[in-house]
Amino acid sequence: MFALVDANNFYVSCHRAFDPSLKGKPVVVLSNNDGCCVARSNEVKALGVKMGTPWFQLYDLAKQHGIIALSSNYCLYGDVSLRFMRILAQFSPVQEVYSIDECFLDFTGFNYIDMTGYGQTIRQRVLQWLGLPVCVGIGPSKTLAKLSNYVAKKREQHQGVFDYSRLSQQEQDELVSSIEVGEVWGIGRRLSERLARQGIETVKDLRDADTKTLRRQFSVVVERTVLELRGVSCLDLEEVAQAKKEIVSSRSFGKLVVKLDDLQQAVASYTSRAAEKLRRQHSVAGALQVFLQTNPHKTGELQYHPNILIPLIEPTADTGLLVSHAMRGLKRIYKPGYRYQKAGVMLMDLSGAKTSQPDLFSHVSTQDRQKSQRRMETLDHINRKMGRGTLRLAAEGFQHTWKVRTDYPSPCYTTRWAELPIAYAK
Amino acid sequence: MNASLSTFIRKPGRAASLANVVVLGQADPTAKRLRLSLFLSRISAGFPSPADDYVESRLSLDEHFVQRPEATFFLRVQGDSMVGAGIHDGDLLIVDKSLEPRHGSIVIAEVHGELTVKKLYRKNGEIALLAENPAYRPIPVNEESQLVIWGVVTEVVHTLR
């Protein structure tokens, strides 16, 4: 048996937990550079604002309804998420942190207790300890736990907790025939369109479809989903996060950038950041991609979206090497005369640092390799201790005129002494 | 600024530019630094310290003042309505949200969209938020359901310098 605990409108709720004046008001949280909505309070959802709507398209609606916009505040979300996961760890010996605001718990052997009541205890505790509203979905497979979470969230009569395993066969049938197939975990928009063409529109249609046919027409993943919907657990909890297959570091600029100089600084710092992540998971990269983008929303402007892939002869995690490759790539794709909105790098073809194969004809000696490794260890150590970016390459520059724009900042309530919440004594 | 220096440290929270670069210090090979070690006897030639067997880990304020780290938050006081409870303007409050507020608890309550520090009065069906300063009036609470207690204050840190 599994439970999925998922925070409601997580980013918005984090802000509300420390700023009660936001309660009951329409609030959106904007992506990096205040680009588009990445979280909406229920009041905003009720206005019909879709996820990912660009903020500039909402100016009029915001004025009309008093929508409050907030720039994203990742130091706050990160700390609240950490606390959230630690609280959940009290409720089961096995947990899988699925995302910043979602966590699976293993409820195997919990059948003798009232799981709905247990779910309510979880909700109550997270709400009291963190001020965070959450929903709990319970089911015999991860897919059903996720579906139950959807039900707990959308249908208020369940008060935030829904246990699929308590339903009779008939109740199960009624429920799954009332939900569209696109709500099932792992069934994306494109897949649900393809399924609809086969006459599979509701969750029930999918659950009762022939697995062999689906496997032939789609994939073994879809077949597995069907089995999970039937209550056969095929997916175990992943307690240790899998090492990433690729690492992307990209940002939109605070304002459009034209000069190669500025792009170089930005790409150098994104590469450093990606290299840091790469080393944290003890991997090396075998290839690197650099990309640039102009602003697609500026319809009158010349558009240019180039990218370049640079295969590395010898996989590496050395910031200096990766940055110099990225600079080479950037120079190749950069064209003057465009106004760039975004740049980024992707580290690909990742493998374990311990198991990676050096090149037979490489001119890099073992000694050099060891030196590079020590240099990176020192770099990471200093930056961990003194704060990110304390020690960095000169290529990353000092001015950073392209830096992220945050027009609606909020305090890092829990991670900075200077920004603690105020307790008024008046 | 010493021109030969190549190590800079950025002040946290500021954009880096040469204007706010802080010199870490000169790398002086003759400089001595005091190192305190947990074990008292490091000289192998000497006698072992009789205290070695009694070395314990250092005292941690975190451990002492924070029972439930997940539910504990720090807040900064603004105002003087609680001076009678030893809570002054600028003090640091340690607040545990996991605790149940009782009659007489110093609490953080949500009042008009703000976090407010008050003393909870809850007796004989009567509820109010009291100040600890005669210059301030109590805030009556008509219904318990209208009162949102954010957390319970467990400690006050008052800086003396």
Coordinates of N, CA, C and O in Angstrom, one line a residue, chain B residues 10 30 47 56 62 72 77 82 89 99 104 121-122 130 133 137 139 160:
Chain B
R10 N 33.5 37.7 -1.8 CA 32.3 38.5 -2.1 C 31.5 38.6 -0.8 O 31.3 37.6 -0.2
T30 N 54.4 33.1 8.1 CA 54.9 33.1 9.5 C 53.8 33.3 10.5 O 54.0 33.2 11.7
F47 N 52.9 12.4 28.5 CA 51.9 11.6 29.2 C 50.5 11.9 28.6 O 50.2 13.0 28.2
E56 N 33.8 15.2 26.1 CA 32.5 15.1 25.6 C 32.3 16.1 24.5 O 33.2 16.9 24.3
D62 N 21.7 25.0 19.6 CA 20.6 24.4 18.8 C 19.9 23.3 19.5 O 18.7 23.3 19.6
T72 N 10.3 24.6 14.1 CA 10.9 25.7 14.8 C 11.3 26.9 13.9 O 12.0 26.6 12.9
V77 N 11.4 40.7 16.8 CA 10.3 41.5 17.5 C 10.4 43.0 17.0 O 11.5 43.5 16.9
M82 N 5.3 44.0 24.7 CA 5.5 42.8 25.5 C 6.7 42.9 26.5 O 7.2 41.9 27.0
D89 N 12.0 45.3 21.9 CA 12.1 45.6 20.5 C 13.5 45.1 20.0 O 14.5 45.3 20.6
L99 N 3.8 23.1 19.3 CA 3.2 23.0 20.6 C 1.8 23.5 20.7 O 1.4 24.4 19.9
G104 N -2.1 31.5 29.2 CA -0.8 32.0 29.7 C 0.4 31.9 28.8 O 1.4 32.5 29.0
Y121 N -4.9 34.6 26.7 CA -5.8 34.4 27.8 C -6.9 33.5 27.4 O -7.6 33.8 26.4
R122 N -7.1 32.4 28.1 CA -8.2 31.5 27.7 C -8.7 30.8 29.0 O -8.1 29.8 29.5
L130 N -3.4 39.3 25.2 CA -3.0 40.3 26.1 C -1.7 40.9 25.8 O -0.8 40.1 25.4
N133 N 2.2 45.2 28.7 CA 2.6 46.6 28.8 C 1.3 47.4 29.0 O 0.4 47.4 28.2
R137 N -3.9 47.9 25.0 CA -5.2 47.2 25.5 C -5.2 45.8 25.0 O -4.6 45.5 23.9
I139 N -6.7 42.5 23.1 CA -7.6 42.3 22.0 C -8.5 41.1 22.3 O -8.1 40.0 22.5
L160 N 22.8 41.9 24.4 CA 23.1 42.9 25.4 C 24.2 43.9 24.8 O 24.5 44.9 25.5

